[in-house]
Amino acid sequence: MADLVQLVTIGLLAGGIYAAVGVGFSLVWGVLNIVNLAHGALVIVGAYLTWQIFTASGLDPFLTLPIDAVALFAFGYVVQRGVINRIIRAPLLFTFLLTFGLNLIAVNVLLLIFKSDFRSVTTAYSGAGLDLGGIVVPYIRLAALGIALLVAAALALLLNRTRVGLAIQAVGSDRDAAQLVGIDLRHAYAVTYGLGAACAGVAGGLIAMIQAITPTAGEPYTLQAFVVVILGGLGRVSATVVGGLVFGLVEAFAQSIPGSGSVFANAIAFGVMVLVLVTRPQGLLGRLR
Amino acid sequence: MTTSQRWQRILIVLGCAVIAYAVLAPLTSLDGAQALNLPLLTDKLWFRLATITAMFVVMATAWNIIGGLTGYAAFGNVAFFGIGAYTTGMLIAKAKWPFLLALPLAPVAAAIFAVLVGLPLLRLRGHYFAVASLGVGVAVGELVQNLDYRGEPIFGGASGLFMPIFAVPNRDLYFFYLMLGAAGVSIAVTWAVIRSRFGYGLIAIRENEEAAAVIGVNTTAYKVAAFALAAALTGLAGGIFAQWNVFIDQENSFPIAYNVEMILMALLGGTGTVFGPAAGAVVLQLLIQFLSGSLPITLDLPFVPEDAMPVLAQVVLGVLLALVVIFAPRGVIDFFGGRSRLTVAYLRRSLRETSI
């Protein structure tokens, strides 16, 4: 029983991170119809930003998260406006290759700057945790879950309650009609990608606090974000959050099987993906599109 | 083209191959080359480079069958390369099979695997197939490295597999011609496929899958067959690589970078053509080797330490990928092949066609 509680706790805590990584990926996919293979790289850029600020100035890592968000929003806006907008009407293979190319550039530039050494953010409260009758839940992971949910809620609010958000949704459902009613497509696309990147940046900041990072550490997150989105169903922020939490749980249980472990992260993600795509392609909560 | 013309072409190609062999073979033995005073060709490095280039010709040409002809953006073909490598590797290292007996099983194993994963995955379209195939690539590599049985790694684990050296005279030349033969086979297969009923079916699927089904193409069977064919050729390259390199592990048999390199090669040369992917492979592989400093002619950049060059090469590859996708989506062959001319107007038109 205690084992079960522990697995569920581990799963939900990891699931929060997956949700944070997934919401930005889902937004970009849903609106721009781009599977962003550079998403994991954006996550890790956010992680290095947090690490760099923390190491250089000693600022509390949680306070670096807004900086990550703003910096990655700006970066994402420029990338979409300057590069991805150029091929937005091209066949799928091209958007795929372009985002892979961006991923390659980002990861290798990070390698040039930071080398492939493991880096971690260790604060005074890193080891502390909440004792729940034998199970210790680290405060940082708990806060990360809370922040992940907060980010998702903020994104949902922004999409449903603001003018920009409604414009993004309009562009996502019908590009030509949105253009006819006077929405600036280039700007709307750039804002969408920027928001996706900002979410990735915050997720990366959280990841820097809970695991050691290397420039290539973001790669599994791209595949995992994809799985989270198809698990939840493409379209709504809430569905992605549920997808993230469910994926965290599934992964925790899969890794607890004897002989398994964290070395199988990609294989587990792949297994879940095939299972969902074959049995319920619209996701747990979604509509087929 | 009449039959006699076709035979003439085939004979010319074969003749060139025989002459090339006759010229190269004596130069690979050090004595012969020293007598003739031709140092470059004796350099093992050149053979390594030529063999790797031929290996990429196989992979890019094979990818073209599923990606270029059938239009399914397969992003995980490196899985087939690795499966081919590990099939030969396991048979040689663990079962003590001779290399030439183990090699034919590499394409067979890769093709069987492709059928097994292709049946569920090829039902998916677009993004879903692309990411699912990407997942196959990383998942298989991870399983091969980490699966163990009662604490013993099944496939050699993180320390990889070692094979005894294959004893032939002129080893470098032998493996170069073996890989070149595989490249020839894959080009010939593509050539035959494009002219067959099967090939027309694949192109019909690429253009419009529903319409293809309506005119009587068994789309599932055709797609799976194309996937398996691509897998078999890629697996063959993997099998040759394993014995040539003597040592295999997850890093050299499942490099994720190969996935996108082979696609970029096919794209550079022109997808859906017979020789395009091969030409793209030669050009891009030489460029990658040049940038990463493996060629005798190296690039000396100020402020860049030598060990950073392979990383920088990857950055350049990413930039190149972006430039090709944005400015020359029909491949460089479009203007070198004489269909269009490389002008500013051409680049601007490609840009405008796809941007908003």
XYZ file of C-alpha atoms in Angstrom:
645
model
C 0.000 0.000 0.000
C 2.767 2.405 0.968
C 4.467 1.439 -2.280
C 1.338 2.306 -4.214
C 1.015 5.703 -2.518
C 4.667 6.345 -3.241
C 4.317 5.415 -6.905
C 1.262 7.631 -7.298
C 3.101 10.518 -5.629
C 6.171 10.086 -7.811
C 3.958 9.795 -10.877
C 1.938 12.919 -10.174
C 5.033 14.977 -9.355
C 6.696 13.908 -12.605
C 3.386 14.393 -14.389
C 3.358 18.063 -13.412
C 6.614 18.587 -15.297
C 5.251 16.681 -18.292
C 2.140 18.874 -18.230
C 4.284 22.028 -18.190
C 6.365 20.729 -21.100
C 3.264 19.542 -22.929
C 1.048 22.662 -22.839
C 3.396 24.743 -24.978
C 3.931 21.893 -27.413
C 0.178 21.335 -27.655
C -0.521 25.032 -28.292
C 1.988 25.223 -31.141
C 0.757 21.965 -32.660
C -2.914 22.858 -32.360
C -2.681 26.392 -33.753
C 0.277 26.279 -36.134
C -0.125 22.630 -37.135
C 3.577 22.169 -36.440
C 5.043 19.331 -34.425
C 7.836 21.326 -32.884
C 10.884 19.073 -32.708
C 12.798 21.978 -31.161
C 10.534 21.970 -28.102
C 12.937 19.886 -26.014
C 15.741 22.267 -26.987
C 13.658 25.252 -25.842
C 13.080 23.461 -22.539
C 16.791 22.975 -22.041
C 17.570 26.575 -23.045
C 15.256 27.609 -20.192
C 17.058 25.199 -17.887
C 20.476 26.667 -18.730
C 19.141 30.189 -18.298
C 18.021 29.357 -14.764
C 21.327 27.612 -14.045
C 23.367 30.519 -15.414
C 21.478 33.200 -13.482
C 21.550 31.140 -10.297
C 25.283 30.430 -10.580
C 26.233 33.953 -11.566
C 24.071 35.943 -9.156
C 22.761 33.503 -6.572
C 19.202 34.593 -7.294
C 16.653 32.073 -6.013
C 15.942 29.682 -8.914
C 12.171 30.139 -8.534
C 12.621 33.875 -9.155
C 14.395 33.129 -12.443
C 11.260 31.515 -13.888
C 9.646 34.807 -15.001
C 12.957 35.738 -16.655
C 12.959 32.360 -18.493
C 9.410 32.988 -19.650
C 10.092 36.486 -20.983
C 13.405 35.572 -22.615
C 12.008 32.494 -24.340
C 8.879 34.323 -25.418
C 11.078 36.877 -27.166
C 13.271 34.158 -28.647
C 10.274 32.152 -29.835
C 8.601 35.225 -31.319
C 11.706 36.060 -33.356
C 12.236 32.461 -34.516
C 8.657 32.120 -35.703
C 8.483 35.554 -37.292
C 11.874 35.281 -38.963
C 12.143 31.610 -39.850
C 9.203 29.269 -39.336
C 6.658 31.664 -40.885
C 8.616 31.248 -44.113
C 7.562 27.631 -44.530
C 4.273 27.567 -42.683
C 2.385 26.553 -45.832
C 4.918 23.901 -46.893
C 4.231 20.161 -46.596
C 4.634 18.556 -43.219
C 8.055 17.047 -43.890
C 9.500 20.539 -44.272
C 8.171 21.994 -41.026
C 9.396 18.835 -39.374
C 12.878 19.152 -40.852
C 13.082 22.848 -40.089
C 12.223 22.410 -36.423
C 14.685 19.523 -36.264
C 17.304 21.828 -37.760
C 16.529 24.469 -35.129
C 16.869 21.788 -32.474
C 20.252 20.777 -33.867
C 21.456 24.383 -33.858
C 20.227 25.109 -30.326
C 21.612 21.917 -28.769
C 25.015 22.258 -30.421
C 25.344 25.941 -29.610
C 24.653 24.998 -25.981
C 27.336 22.304 -26.304
C 29.799 24.895 -27.601
C 29.058 27.250 -24.710
C 28.519 24.905 -21.772
C 30.272 21.668 -22.933
C 28.598 18.359 -22.117
C 29.245 18.497 -18.341
C 26.363 17.833 -15.975
C 25.136 20.994 -14.254
C 22.716 21.264 -11.394
C 21.053 23.957 -9.337
C 21.524 23.209 -5.645
C 19.906 25.537 -3.134
C 19.867 25.562 0.664
C 16.441 23.906 0.616
C 17.208 21.365 -2.141
C 17.258 18.363 0.187
C 14.299 19.340 2.346
C 10.950 17.673 1.961
C 7.530 17.003 3.396
C 7.315 13.750 5.348
C 4.058 11.961 4.562
C 4.296 8.937 6.858
C 7.473 7.416 5.473
C 7.312 9.005 2.036
C 9.387 12.155 1.686
C 8.113 14.572 -0.929
C 10.762 17.151 -1.809
C 9.447 20.711 -1.469
C 10.982 21.651 -4.806
C 9.069 18.963 -6.664
C 5.865 19.934 -4.893
C 6.385 23.575 -5.834
C 7.232 22.517 -9.385
C 3.907 20.694 -9.646
C 2.087 23.766 -8.328
C 3.880 26.091 -10.735
C 3.246 23.756 -13.658
C -0.485 23.803 -12.927
C -0.348 27.574 -12.483
C 1.334 28.011 -15.872
C -1.314 25.852 -17.517
C -4.109 27.819 -15.835
C -2.556 31.128 -16.890
C -2.263 29.895 -20.471
C -5.892 28.731 -20.490
C -7.006 32.113 -19.128
C -4.957 33.965 -21.683
C -6.370 31.893 -24.547
C -9.991 32.187 -23.452
C -10.232 35.626 -21.852
C -7.964 37.971 -23.774
C -8.164 39.475 -27.243
C -4.809 37.970 -28.248
C -5.886 34.568 -26.997
C -9.122 34.633 -28.935
C -7.226 35.739 -32.042
C -4.877 32.773 -31.608
C -7.824 30.407 -31.308
C -9.424 31.939 -34.390
C -6.242 31.476 -36.393
C -6.032 27.905 -35.162
C -9.524 26.974 -36.280
C -9.567 28.749 -39.668
C -6.555 30.631 -40.941
C -8.234 32.253 -43.948
C -11.351 33.338 -42.082
C -9.186 34.792 -39.313
C -7.251 36.773 -41.885
C -10.504 38.036 -43.398
C -11.644 39.509 -40.090
C -8.396 41.432 -39.864
C -6.107 39.309 -37.675
C -2.424 39.804 -38.484
C -1.425 36.199 -39.157
C 2.324 36.697 -38.923
C 1.998 38.341 -35.538
C -0.558 35.840 -34.232
C 1.644 32.907 -35.265
C 4.707 34.492 -33.704
C 2.860 35.168 -30.439
C 1.627 31.566 -30.402
C 5.112 30.150 -30.859
C 6.446 32.647 -28.331
C 3.888 31.473 -25.759
C 4.798 27.861 -26.465
C 8.463 28.700 -25.982
C 7.714 30.612 -22.770
C 5.938 27.576 -21.301
C 8.889 25.419 -22.372
C 11.254 27.901 -20.698
C 9.429 27.765 -17.367
C 9.304 23.968 -17.580
C 13.045 24.018 -18.242
C 13.661 26.221 -15.220
C 11.790 23.707 -13.064
C 13.712 20.828 -14.605
C 17.044 22.521 -13.796
C 16.040 22.441 -10.111
C 15.131 18.755 -10.008
C 17.641 17.027 -12.274
C 21.183 17.484 -13.549
C 21.147 18.994 -17.020
C 23.272 18.620 -20.132
C 22.684 20.231 -23.543
C 21.189 16.977 -24.827
C 18.939 16.387 -21.800
C 15.995 18.025 -23.567
C 15.706 15.396 -26.278
C 13.462 12.881 -24.483
C 11.098 15.740 -23.595
C 10.107 16.272 -27.226
C 8.897 12.701 -27.599
C 7.308 12.787 -24.155
C 5.485 16.046 -24.967
C 4.102 14.413 -28.085
C 2.880 11.425 -26.101
C 1.339 13.705 -23.451
C -0.585 15.602 -26.121
C -1.950 12.519 -27.855
C -2.791 10.993 -24.458
C -4.872 13.985 -23.469
C -6.149 14.774 -26.918
C -5.137 17.731 -29.023
C -6.948 21.013 -28.523
C -7.418 22.099 -24.932
C -4.957 23.071 -22.228
C -6.861 21.071 -19.614
C -6.666 17.932 -21.747
C -2.891 18.310 -21.990
C -2.591 18.711 -18.222
C -4.563 15.508 -17.708
C -2.391 13.841 -20.359
C 0.737 14.972 -18.508
C -0.419 13.674 -15.151
C -1.599 10.359 -16.634
C 1.697 9.942 -18.460
C 3.616 10.645 -15.241
C 1.625 7.922 -13.497
C 2.006 5.408 -16.325
C 5.737 6.050 -16.443
C 6.128 5.690 -12.675
C 4.351 2.335 -12.760
C 6.242 1.152 -15.848
C 9.571 2.039 -14.252
C 8.694 0.172 -11.069
C 8.469 -3.128 -12.960
C 11.518 -5.241 -12.003
C 14.245 -4.977 -14.637
C 12.881 -1.672 -15.855
C 14.009 1.791 -14.846
C 14.693 5.319 -15.959
C 16.972 4.077 -18.768
C 13.839 3.073 -20.650
C 12.263 6.566 -20.698
C 12.021 6.695 -24.492
C 10.894 3.106 -24.891
C 8.126 3.600 -22.325
C 6.984 6.822 -24.000
C 6.976 5.033 -27.325
C 5.010 2.089 -25.958
C 2.366 4.385 -24.478
C 2.179 6.304 -27.735
C 1.597 3.230 -29.891
C -0.981 1.912 -27.441
C -2.927 5.195 -27.491
C -2.660 5.722 -31.234
C -3.871 2.224 -31.988
C -6.645 1.985 -29.414
C -7.879 5.542 -28.887
C -6.360 7.945 -31.431
C -8.454 10.912 -30.269
C -6.863 10.749 -26.811
C -8.475 10.210 -23.442
C -10.486 13.437 -23.516
C -10.223 14.744 -27.028
C -12.194 14.846 -30.210
C -10.783 13.392 -33.394
C -9.453 15.987 -35.786
C 14.404 4.238 -74.696
C 14.933 1.070 -76.726
C 16.199 -2.139 -75.207
C 19.587 -1.888 -76.899
C 20.100 1.645 -75.520
C 19.236 0.438 -72.068
C 21.769 -2.393 -72.315
C 24.315 0.063 -73.589
C 23.853 2.214 -70.492
C 24.097 -0.747 -68.154
C 27.273 -1.899 -69.893
C 28.808 1.564 -69.589
C 28.139 1.620 -65.856
C 29.534 -1.888 -65.402
C 32.559 -1.021 -67.530
C 33.312 2.052 -65.418
C 33.089 -0.076 -62.262
C 35.521 -2.677 -63.657
C 38.003 -0.017 -64.773
C 37.739 1.747 -61.395
C 38.468 -1.533 -59.646
C 41.376 -2.339 -61.921
C 42.887 1.066 -61.201
C 42.196 1.147 -57.473
C 43.043 -2.398 -56.454
C 46.852 -2.242 -56.892
C 47.003 1.191 -55.300
C 45.642 -0.088 -52.010
C 48.598 -2.279 -51.292
C 51.318 -0.083 -49.886
C 54.109 -1.577 -52.019
C 52.319 -1.035 -55.274
C 51.493 2.545 -54.451
C 54.989 3.348 -53.283
C 56.342 2.034 -56.539
C 53.947 4.297 -58.413
C 54.489 7.192 -55.975
C 50.780 7.824 -55.358
C 50.426 8.344 -51.616
C 46.854 9.616 -51.258
C 44.998 6.493 -52.288
C 46.885 4.308 -49.893
C 45.713 6.353 -46.985
C 43.296 4.297 -44.903
C 41.459 7.503 -44.175
C 40.319 7.840 -47.760
C 38.880 4.358 -47.743
C 37.124 4.978 -44.493
C 35.642 8.134 -45.943
C 34.613 6.466 -49.194
C 33.027 3.563 -47.323
C 31.065 5.869 -45.033
C 29.917 7.874 -48.037
C 28.727 4.700 -49.771
C 26.936 3.747 -46.545
C 25.035 7.021 -46.607
C 24.227 6.521 -50.289
C 22.496 3.291 -49.260
C 20.607 4.944 -46.400
C 19.490 8.023 -48.348
C 18.449 5.933 -51.351
C 16.538 3.537 -49.105
C 14.809 6.394 -47.272
C 13.734 7.742 -50.648
C 11.618 4.609 -51.218
C 9.406 5.235 -48.186
C 9.873 9.002 -47.801
C 10.282 10.194 -51.375
C 8.209 7.754 -53.414
C 5.509 6.819 -50.903
C 5.458 10.212 -49.170
C 5.581 8.878 -45.611
C 7.957 11.022 -43.555
C 9.874 8.211 -41.839
C 12.062 9.735 -39.138
C 13.387 6.594 -37.508
C 15.133 4.621 -40.247
C 18.262 4.468 -38.117
C 16.453 1.689 -36.214
C 16.863 -0.529 -39.302
C 20.546 0.330 -39.582
C 21.048 -0.612 -35.955
C 19.016 -3.793 -36.229
C 21.077 -4.828 -39.252
C 24.301 -4.066 -37.401
C 23.228 -5.942 -34.283
C 21.912 -8.943 -36.247
C 25.295 -9.469 -37.891
C 27.102 -8.480 -34.705
C 25.234 -10.934 -32.492
C 25.549 -13.784 -35.001
C 29.291 -13.247 -35.341
C 30.175 -12.377 -31.756
C 27.836 -14.696 -29.846
C 26.892 -17.471 -32.271
C 30.340 -17.514 -33.969
C 28.853 -17.453 -37.467
C 31.120 -16.513 -40.360
C 30.517 -12.959 -41.600
C 29.315 -13.881 -45.076
C 26.669 -16.184 -43.620
C 25.546 -13.625 -41.033
C 25.333 -10.687 -43.425
C 22.295 -11.856 -45.464
C 20.283 -12.107 -42.255
C 20.761 -8.384 -41.494
C 18.359 -7.159 -44.206
C 15.971 -9.997 -43.414
C 15.779 -9.084 -39.716
C 15.361 -5.380 -40.510
C 12.578 -6.117 -43.010
C 10.718 -8.391 -40.592
C 10.931 -5.693 -37.934
C 9.671 -3.107 -40.430
C 6.650 -5.248 -41.243
C 5.866 -5.714 -37.546
C 6.016 -2.007 -36.671
C 4.768 -0.888 -40.081
C 1.422 -2.662 -39.790
C 0.216 -0.501 -36.877
C 2.254 2.652 -37.611
C 1.601 2.995 -41.329
C -2.095 3.400 -40.541
C -1.119 6.760 -39.084
C -0.812 9.818 -41.262
C 1.203 12.996 -41.250
C 2.593 14.139 -37.924
C 1.488 10.984 -36.208
C 3.486 8.667 -38.452
C 6.514 10.959 -38.422
C 6.747 11.140 -34.633
C 5.839 7.490 -34.166
C 8.678 6.464 -36.489
C 11.013 8.845 -34.645
C 9.960 6.998 -31.490
C 10.864 3.632 -33.059
C 14.376 4.928 -33.719
C 15.102 6.013 -30.163
C 13.180 3.217 -28.447
C 14.955 0.374 -30.258
C 18.377 1.862 -29.508
C 17.468 2.220 -25.855
C 16.181 -1.356 -25.625
C 19.275 -2.784 -27.321
C 21.565 -1.009 -24.888
C 19.624 -1.702 -21.718
C 17.778 -4.999 -22.016
C 19.230 -7.641 -19.777
C 18.400 -11.166 -18.798
C 19.198 -12.137 -15.188
C 21.646 -9.284 -14.842
C 23.508 -10.127 -18.042
C 23.062 -7.654 -20.909
C 21.515 -9.469 -23.875
C 23.074 -7.334 -26.598
C 26.372 -6.470 -24.969
C 24.896 -3.530 -23.049
C 26.789 -0.294 -22.704
C 30.127 -1.937 -23.475
C 28.924 -2.990 -26.934
C 29.870 -5.981 -29.061
C 33.293 -6.891 -30.408
C 33.765 -9.090 -33.468
C 36.920 -10.821 -34.661
C 38.537 -9.033 -37.598
C 37.392 -10.448 -40.916
C 40.547 -11.834 -42.497
C 40.768 -10.853 -46.149
C 43.656 -9.348 -48.068
C 43.081 -5.663 -48.743
C 40.479 -5.347 -46.006
C 39.810 -1.644 -46.549
C 39.242 -2.160 -50.243
C 37.085 -5.229 -49.600
C 34.663 -3.391 -47.335
C 34.640 -0.352 -49.584
C 33.528 -2.485 -52.508
C 31.037 -4.353 -50.357
C 29.448 -1.058 -49.307
C 29.664 0.267 -52.856
C 27.910 -2.905 -53.992
C 25.139 -2.256 -51.454
C 24.845 1.294 -52.793
C 24.595 -0.078 -56.336
C 21.940 -2.556 -55.238
C 19.850 0.142 -53.589
C 20.046 2.416 -56.617
C 19.167 -0.501 -58.916
C 16.238 -1.444 -56.670
C 14.946 2.145 -56.757
C 15.363 2.217 -60.533
C 13.378 -1.007 -60.885
C 10.706 0.085 -58.395
C 10.070 3.408 -60.121
C 9.415 1.616 -63.410
C 7.153 -1.045 -61.941
C 3.470 -1.310 -61.145
C 4.524 -1.312 -57.489
C 6.301 2.032 -57.930
C 3.320 3.631 -59.645
C 1.186 2.419 -56.743
C 3.544 4.060 -54.245
C 3.498 7.351 -56.140
C -0.298 7.177 -56.283
C -0.330 6.771 -52.484
C 1.948 9.789 -52.124
C -0.247 11.971 -54.323
C -3.591 10.917 -52.890
C -4.013 7.864 -50.723
C -7.815 7.682 -50.923
C -7.758 7.961 -54.697
C -5.070 5.281 -54.860
C -7.276 2.945 -52.836
C -10.227 3.676 -55.123
C -8.295 2.724 -58.278
C -7.417 -0.574 -56.683
C -4.044 -0.081 -54.990
C -3.828 -2.228 -51.869
C -2.464 0.718 -49.895
C -1.628 -1.143 -46.693
C 0.311 -3.879 -48.469
C 2.125 -1.372 -50.706
C 3.097 0.915 -47.819
C 4.326 -1.954 -45.650
C 6.247 -3.417 -48.601
C 7.908 -0.050 -49.302
C 8.790 0.325 -45.614
C 10.220 -3.212 -45.498
C 12.226 -2.641 -48.683
C 13.735 0.550 -47.263
C 14.424 -1.316 -44.015
C 16.121 -4.236 -45.780
C 18.520 -1.962 -47.674
C 19.286 0.107 -44.577
C 19.764 -3.101 -42.589
C 22.217 -4.376 -45.198
C 24.324 -1.250 -44.748
C 24.176 -1.785 -40.981
C 25.284 -5.400 -41.341
C 28.310 -4.460 -43.437
C 29.129 -1.624 -41.049
C 29.184 -3.968 -38.042
C 31.910 -6.255 -39.401
C 33.818 -3.424 -41.052
C 33.957 -1.443 -37.826
C 34.534 -4.621 -35.710
C 32.907 -2.910 -32.723
C 29.278 -1.826 -32.363
C 27.363 -0.137 -29.571
C 24.261 1.993 -29.237
C 26.122 5.169 -30.116
C 27.544 4.060 -33.456
C 24.620 1.845 -34.513
C 21.652 4.032 -33.534
C 22.870 7.611 -33.966
C 19.771 9.811 -34.011
C 21.620 12.250 -36.271
C 21.590 9.686 -39.129
C 17.786 9.921 -39.257
C 17.814 13.476 -40.370
C 21.075 13.313 -42.309
C 19.667 10.707 -44.692
C 16.512 12.767 -45.197
C 18.499 15.924 -45.861
C 20.639 14.023 -48.366
C 17.591 12.759 -50.236
C 16.093 16.238 -50.120
C 19.257 17.943 -51.359
C 19.527 15.613 -54.299
C 15.825 15.505 -55.024
C 13.297 13.105 -53.507
C 11.511 10.635 -55.723
C 14.412 10.398 -58.198
C 16.759 7.452 -58.752
C 20.166 9.120 -58.435
C 19.232 12.260 -56.481
C 19.571 10.828 -52.962
C 22.921 9.236 -53.871
C 24.265 12.522 -55.202
C 22.980 14.339 -52.116
C 24.646 11.734 -49.897
C 28.052 12.183 -51.532
C 27.934 15.980 -51.354
C 26.600 16.242 -47.820
C 28.811 13.505 -46.387
C 31.926 15.154 -47.802
C 30.750 18.452 -46.331
C 30.113 16.903 -42.902
C 33.516 15.187 -42.915
C 35.205 18.386 -44.035
C 33.568 20.463 -41.321
C 34.291 17.972 -38.580
C 37.956 17.915 -39.584
C 38.169 14.314 -40.801
C 39.491 15.249 -44.223
C 43.188 15.810 -44.839
C 42.240 19.313 -45.970
C 40.975 20.935 -42.800
C 39.437 24.224 -42.041
C 41.323 26.407 -39.585
C 38.983 28.879 -38.024
C 40.264 31.568 -35.675
C 38.887 31.403 -32.108
C 37.499 27.882 -32.611
C 39.401 25.144 -30.793
C 39.910 21.996 -32.857
C 37.817 19.756 -30.614
C 34.813 22.054 -31.081
C 34.755 21.426 -34.833
C 32.466 18.340 -34.818
C 29.947 20.290 -32.720
C 30.225 23.262 -35.051
C 29.646 20.889 -37.975
C 26.298 19.968 -36.435
C 25.383 23.646 -36.152
C 26.239 24.128 -39.826
C 24.155 21.065 -40.661
C 21.195 22.617 -38.850
C 21.615 25.895 -40.695
C 21.936 24.049 -44.001
C 18.779 22.093 -43.205
C 16.895 25.332 -42.584
C 18.240 26.962 -45.748
C 17.383 23.991 -47.987
C 13.901 23.674 -46.531
C 13.218 27.398 -46.911
C 14.876 28.196 -50.226
C 15.206 24.977 -52.213
C 12.447 22.600 -51.115
C 12.610 20.720 -54.435
C 16.278 19.911 -53.902
C 19.448 21.295 -55.391
C 18.931 18.923 -58.326
C 16.117 21.206 -59.450
C 18.612 23.738 -60.720
C 21.608 21.511 -61.335
C 19.439 19.043 -63.237
C 18.506 21.770 -65.702
C 14.830 22.117 -64.821
C 15.241 25.570 -63.285
C 18.053 28.030 -63.027
C 19.520 29.130 -59.744
C 18.558 32.772 -59.619
C 17.453 35.179 -56.948
C 13.991 35.025 -58.501
C 13.927 31.234 -58.001
C 14.844 31.553 -54.325
C 12.280 34.284 -53.804
C 9.585 32.230 -55.505
C 10.323 29.195 -53.277
C 10.163 31.480 -50.282
C 6.882 33.074 -51.275
C 5.200 29.767 -52.106
C 5.258 28.588 -48.534
C 5.377 31.665 -46.324
C 2.656 33.848 -44.924
